[in-house]
Amino acid sequence: MKTVQAREIQYDTSPAHLKEGSIFGALSETSIQFLLNEGVLHKVTKGDEIFSYGSKGESFHAVLHGKLDFYKQHGEKKLRTRTICFGEAIGFVSMIALHERVGSLCALEDSLLLEISSQLFSDFHDKYPFDFGILLMNLSRDMARTIRVLSNALVESNVVVKRN
């Protein structure tokens, strides 16, 4: 994983293009540009680990180009549970819940990511409160879609969720 400057990127990172992705949809171009300017851009190569199980969840990543695989870990078991694509985010749940990562994230192909720290998320709220509300709704919508997919997989596998 390599941190890069916007001028080093060969991919389209224009706000108009990024608005096609689910987490950036309906955000103003000015607010998207703010996130691009203040966030950290990472160029990753196929196979790179972006974060590991147990690491601090102090940020989340938006996929600007490429695909990532998330491997959920529980005890000694580790399973790929989903692929994250353009316009989607990963790591938001850990950041918001203030807990460590519950799995690892690896690049399925060469990709470009925007890392949004908890501090930048807070700054975005202060500077763009209307867009912050939209971003939060977009992130929540993506979480809801993921929950539905995973719960459908539980039903298809005849798994009953135990309460602790």
Coordinates of C-alpha atoms in Angstrom, one line a residue:
M1 CA 0.0 0.0 0.0
K2 CA 1.4 3.3 -1.0
T3 CA 0.2 6.8 -0.1
V4 CA -0.1 9.0 -3.2
Q5 CA -0.9 12.5 -4.1
A6 CA -3.9 13.4 -6.3
R7 CA -1.7 14.5 -9.2
E8 CA 0.0 11.0 -9.3
I9 CA -3.3 9.2 -10.0
Q10 CA -4.3 7.9 -13.4
Y11 CA -7.9 7.1 -12.4
D12 CA -10.9 9.5 -12.7
T13 CA -11.4 11.0 -9.2
S14 CA -13.5 13.9 -10.3
P15 CA -16.4 14.6 -8.0
A16 CA -18.8 14.1 -10.9
H17 CA -17.5 10.5 -11.4
L18 CA -17.4 9.7 -7.7
K19 CA -21.0 10.7 -7.3
E20 CA -21.8 7.6 -9.3
G21 CA -20.7 5.5 -6.3
S22 CA -23.2 4.7 -3.5
I23 CA -21.5 6.6 -0.7
F24 CA -20.8 9.7 -2.6
G25 CA -24.2 9.9 -4.3
A26 CA -26.1 13.2 -3.8
L27 CA -23.1 14.8 -2.1
S28 CA -22.2 18.3 -3.4
E29 CA -19.1 18.3 -5.6
T30 CA -17.5 20.8 -3.1
S31 CA -17.9 18.4 -0.2
I32 CA -16.5 15.5 -2.2
Q33 CA -13.5 17.6 -3.2
F34 CA -13.0 18.5 0.5
L35 CA -12.8 14.8 1.4
L36 CA -10.4 14.1 -1.5
N37 CA -8.2 17.0 -0.4
E38 CA -8.2 16.2 3.3
G39 CA -8.3 12.4 3.2
V40 CA -5.4 10.1 2.4
L41 CA -5.2 8.5 -1.0
H42 CA -3.8 5.0 -1.1
K43 CA -2.7 3.1 -4.2
V44 CA -2.8 -0.6 -3.4
T45 CA -1.6 -3.6 -5.5
K46 CA -3.4 -6.9 -5.8
G47 CA -2.8 -8.9 -2.7
D48 CA -1.9 -5.9 -0.4
E49 CA -3.4 -5.9 3.1
I50 CA -5.1 -2.6 3.8
F51 CA -5.9 -3.4 7.5
S52 CA -5.6 -6.5 9.7
Y53 CA -7.7 -8.2 12.3
G54 CA -7.4 -6.5 15.7
S55 CA -6.0 -3.2 14.4
K56 CA -7.5 0.0 15.5
G57 CA -10.6 1.2 13.7
E58 CA -9.8 4.9 13.5
S59 CA -10.8 5.4 9.9
F60 CA -12.7 3.9 7.0
H61 CA -11.9 3.5 3.4
A62 CA -13.9 4.4 0.3
V63 CA -13.1 2.5 -2.9
L64 CA -12.4 5.0 -5.7
H65 CA -11.2 2.3 -8.1
G66 CA -10.8 -1.4 -7.9
K67 CA -12.1 -4.2 -5.6
L68 CA -11.2 -5.4 -2.1
D69 CA -12.0 -8.6 -0.3
F70 CA -13.0 -8.6 3.4
Y71 CA -12.2 -11.6 5.6
K72 CA -14.2 -11.8 8.8
Q73 CA -12.5 -13.5 11.7
H74 CA -14.1 -15.0 14.7
G75 CA -11.9 -17.0 17.1
E76 CA -9.7 -19.2 14.9
K77 CA -12.0 -19.1 11.9
K78 CA -11.5 -16.7 9.0
L79 CA -13.8 -16.4 6.0
R80 CA -14.2 -14.1 3.1
T81 CA -17.6 -12.6 3.5
R82 CA -17.8 -9.9 0.8
T83 CA -16.1 -7.9 -1.9
I84 CA -16.1 -4.2 -1.8
C85 CA -16.3 -2.3 -5.1
F86 CA -16.2 1.2 -6.5
G87 CA -18.2 3.7 -4.5
E88 CA -18.5 1.5 -1.4
A89 CA -16.9 1.9 2.0
I90 CA -15.3 -0.5 4.5
G91 CA -14.3 0.0 8.1
F92 CA -17.0 2.5 9.0
V93 CA -18.6 0.1 11.5
S94 CA -15.3 -0.3 13.5
M95 CA -14.7 3.4 13.4
I96 CA -18.2 4.4 14.6
A97 CA -18.4 1.6 17.2
L98 CA -14.9 2.5 18.5
H99 CA -13.7 -1.1 18.4
E100 CA -10.9 -3.0 16.8
R101 CA -11.1 -4.4 13.3
V102 CA -13.1 -7.7 13.2
G103 CA -11.3 -8.9 10.1
S104 CA -8.7 -8.1 7.5
L105 CA -9.0 -6.3 4.2
C106 CA -7.0 -7.2 1.1
A107 CA -6.9 -5.8 -2.5
L108 CA -8.5 -8.2 -4.9
E109 CA -7.0 -6.1 -7.7
D110 CA -5.0 -2.9 -8.1
S111 CA -7.1 -0.3 -6.4
L112 CA -7.3 3.3 -5.3
L113 CA -8.7 4.1 -1.8
L114 CA -9.6 7.2 0.1
E115 CA -9.0 6.9 3.8
I116 CA -11.3 9.0 5.9
S117 CA -10.1 9.3 9.5
S118 CA -12.5 9.8 12.4
Q119 CA -11.0 13.4 12.7
L120 CA -11.8 14.1 9.1
F121 CA -15.3 12.7 9.5
S122 CA -15.8 15.1 12.4
D123 CA -14.4 18.0 10.4
F124 CA -16.7 17.1 7.5
H125 CA -19.6 17.3 9.9
D126 CA -18.5 20.8 11.1
K127 CA -17.8 22.2 7.6
Y128 CA -20.5 20.5 5.5
P129 CA -23.4 19.5 7.9
F130 CA -26.0 19.0 5.2
D131 CA -23.6 16.8 3.1
F132 CA -22.6 15.0 6.3
G133 CA -26.2 13.9 6.8
I134 CA -26.3 12.6 3.3
L135 CA -23.0 10.8 3.7
L136 CA -24.2 9.2 7.0
M137 CA -27.4 8.1 5.3
N138 CA -25.5 6.6 2.3
L139 CA -23.1 4.8 4.7
S140 CA -26.1 3.5 6.7
R141 CA -27.8 2.3 3.5
D142 CA -24.7 0.4 2.5
M143 CA -24.6 -1.2 6.0
A144 CA -28.2 -2.2 5.7
R145 CA -27.6 -3.8 2.3
T146 CA -24.7 -5.8 3.8
I147 CA -26.8 -6.9 6.8
R148 CA -29.5 -8.1 4.4
V149 CA -27.0 -10.1 2.3
L150 CA -25.3 -11.7 5.3
S151 CA -28.6 -12.5 7.0
N152 CA -29.9 -14.1 3.7
A153 CA -26.7 -16.2 3.8
L154 CA -27.5 -17.3 7.3
V155 CA -31.0 -18.4 6.2
E156 CA -29.7 -20.2 3.2
S157 CA -27.3 -22.1 5.4
N158 CA -29.9 -22.9 8.1
V159 CA -27.9 -21.0 10.7
V160 CA -29.7 -19.9 13.9
V161 CA -28.1 -16.9 15.6
K162 CA -27.5 -17.5 19.3
R163 CA -27.8 -14.7 21.8
N164 CA -25.0 -14.4 24.4

